[in-house]
Amino acid sequence: MLHVGVGLLALAGITLVGTVIGLAVTTPLFILFSPVLVPAALVIGLAVTSFLESGAFGLTGSWSLSWVGRYIQEATQTMPESLDQAKRRMQDMAGYVGQKTKEVGQEIQRKAHDAK
């Protein structure tokens, strides 16, 4: 186990040295080109954000249209049942009004007959 540990420690040291050398070389380049790199990074970041945002708006719009379509579909499926119920209620009400009219007419005739 000692040999494996020493080997891994050596690899970690080599990686650290490579990172430090890379930073020592690239830091002056980053400082020299920062007037170009910072705006470029901002533009790229804003472009990616805008692209993702437009995708989210597209998904929201398509989901909304899907919801409206399902709502209309459910409403049209239950409409015949509602129309049948309304038709039955109208028939019942017409029968009730006819019966009530007949009763009121008989009552008026009875009162007219009693008044003679």
Tab-separated table of C-alpha atoms in Angstrom:
chain	number	residue	atom	x	y	z
A	1	MET	CA	0.000	0.000	0.000
A	2	LEU	CA	2.921	2.292	0.687
A	3	HIS	CA	4.083	2.107	-2.944
A	4	VAL	CA	0.617	2.986	-4.248
A	5	GLY	CA	0.342	5.920	-1.841
A	6	VAL	CA	3.744	7.272	-2.851
A	7	GLY	CA	2.874	6.932	-6.544
A	8	LEU	CA	-0.415	8.784	-6.109
A	9	LEU	CA	1.305	11.493	-4.079
A	10	ALA	CA	3.874	11.914	-6.856
A	11	LEU	CA	1.103	12.235	-9.461
A	12	ALA	CA	-0.632	14.858	-7.297
A	13	GLY	CA	2.655	16.793	-7.043
A	14	ILE	CA	3.200	16.674	-10.807
A	15	THR	CA	-0.377	17.906	-11.354
A	16	LEU	CA	0.181	20.785	-8.910
A	17	VAL	CA	3.422	21.791	-10.620
A	18	GLY	CA	1.726	21.689	-14.053
A	19	THR	CA	-1.114	23.841	-12.772
A	20	VAL	CA	1.243	26.431	-11.287
A	21	ILE	CA	3.300	26.600	-14.504
A	22	GLY	CA	0.112	26.932	-16.572
A	23	LEU	CA	-1.126	29.774	-14.387
A	24	ALA	CA	2.269	31.501	-14.526
A	25	VAL	CA	2.156	31.426	-18.335
A	26	THR	CA	-1.502	32.296	-18.865
A	27	THR	CA	-1.952	34.990	-16.185
A	28	PRO	CA	-0.057	37.648	-18.155
A	29	LEU	CA	-2.036	36.674	-21.259
A	30	PHE	CA	-5.318	37.022	-19.349
A	31	ILE	CA	-4.234	40.430	-18.069
A	32	LEU	CA	-3.213	41.609	-21.556
A	33	PHE	CA	-6.365	40.329	-23.259
A	34	SER	CA	-8.838	41.070	-20.450
A	35	PRO	CA	-10.314	44.111	-22.285
A	36	VAL	CA	-11.359	41.658	-25.003
A	37	LEU	CA	-12.019	38.550	-22.925
A	38	VAL	CA	-14.317	40.110	-20.308
A	39	PRO	CA	-16.794	41.609	-22.803
A	40	ALA	CA	-16.599	38.444	-24.894
A	41	ALA	CA	-17.384	36.330	-21.832
A	42	LEU	CA	-20.293	38.650	-20.976
A	43	VAL	CA	-21.663	38.453	-24.518
A	44	ILE	CA	-21.374	34.682	-24.587
A	45	GLY	CA	-22.985	34.403	-21.161
A	46	LEU	CA	-25.868	36.674	-22.176
A	47	ALA	CA	-26.335	34.779	-25.445
A	48	VAL	CA	-26.519	31.440	-23.635
A	49	THR	CA	-28.921	32.900	-21.070
A	50	SER	CA	-31.127	34.344	-23.816
A	51	PHE	CA	-31.152	31.051	-25.695
A	52	LEU	CA	-32.166	29.116	-22.583
A	53	GLU	CA	-34.786	31.725	-21.708
A	54	SER	CA	-36.340	31.585	-25.175
A	55	GLY	CA	-36.517	27.802	-24.855
A	56	ALA	CA	-38.250	28.143	-21.497
A	57	PHE	CA	-40.744	30.639	-22.965
A	58	GLY	CA	-41.379	28.263	-25.864
A	59	LEU	CA	-42.041	25.375	-23.508
A	60	THR	CA	-44.336	27.549	-21.397
A	61	GLY	CA	-46.284	28.666	-24.474
A	62	SER	CA	-46.658	25.141	-25.843
A	63	TRP	CA	-47.735	23.867	-22.423
A	64	SER	CA	-50.317	26.661	-22.201
A	65	LEU	CA	-51.705	25.852	-25.641
A	66	SER	CA	-51.822	22.174	-24.718
A	67	TRP	CA	-53.751	23.012	-21.538
A	68	VAL	CA	-56.246	25.163	-23.468
A	69	GLY	CA	-56.712	22.372	-26.016
A	70	ARG	CA	-57.375	19.787	-23.306
A	71	TYR	CA	-59.772	22.173	-21.539
A	72	ILE	CA	-61.755	22.751	-24.736
A	73	GLN	CA	-61.770	19.037	-25.499
A	74	GLU	CA	-63.118	18.205	-22.039
A	75	ALA	CA	-65.696	20.985	-22.290
A	76	THR	CA	-66.986	19.732	-25.648
A	77	GLN	CA	-67.172	16.150	-24.370
A	78	THR	CA	-69.302	17.125	-21.375
A	79	MET	CA	-71.422	19.587	-23.390
A	80	PRO	CA	-73.869	16.999	-24.850
A	81	GLU	CA	-74.546	15.708	-21.336
A	82	SER	CA	-75.144	19.259	-20.122
A	83	LEU	CA	-77.424	19.968	-23.076
A	84	ASP	CA	-79.439	16.814	-22.374
A	85	GLN	CA	-79.790	17.808	-18.733
A	86	ALA	CA	-80.896	21.316	-19.726
A	87	LYS	CA	-83.382	19.874	-22.204
A	88	ARG	CA	-84.897	17.604	-19.528
A	89	ARG	CA	-85.138	20.511	-17.097
A	90	MET	CA	-86.869	22.643	-19.722
A	91	GLN	CA	-89.335	19.815	-20.440
A	92	ASP	CA	-90.004	19.355	-16.729
A	93	MET	CA	-90.464	23.102	-16.290
A	94	ALA	CA	-92.810	23.276	-19.305
A	95	GLY	CA	-94.861	20.434	-17.837
A	96	TYR	CA	-94.928	22.155	-14.451
A	97	VAL	CA	-95.950	25.499	-15.984
A	98	GLY	CA	-98.662	23.763	-18.030
A	99	GLN	CA	-100.018	22.010	-14.939
A	100	LYS	CA	-99.908	25.210	-12.896
A	101	THR	CA	-101.670	27.144	-15.691
A	102	LYS	CA	-104.376	24.491	-15.857
A	103	GLU	CA	-104.855	24.672	-12.072
A	104	VAL	CA	-105.030	28.479	-12.099
A	105	GLY	CA	-107.507	28.401	-15.004
A	106	GLN	CA	-109.727	25.940	-13.122
A	107	GLU	CA	-109.501	28.133	-10.011
A	108	ILE	CA	-110.562	31.192	-12.022
A	109	GLN	CA	-113.470	29.266	-13.553
A	110	ARG	CA	-114.551	28.051	-10.120
A	111	LYS	CA	-114.445	31.604	-8.705
A	112	ALA	CA	-116.328	32.931	-11.754
A	113	HIS	CA	-118.935	30.181	-11.367
A	114	ASP	CA	-119.253	30.901	-7.606
A	115	ALA	CA	-119.655	34.637	-8.298
A	116	LYS	CA	-122.788	34.074	-10.436
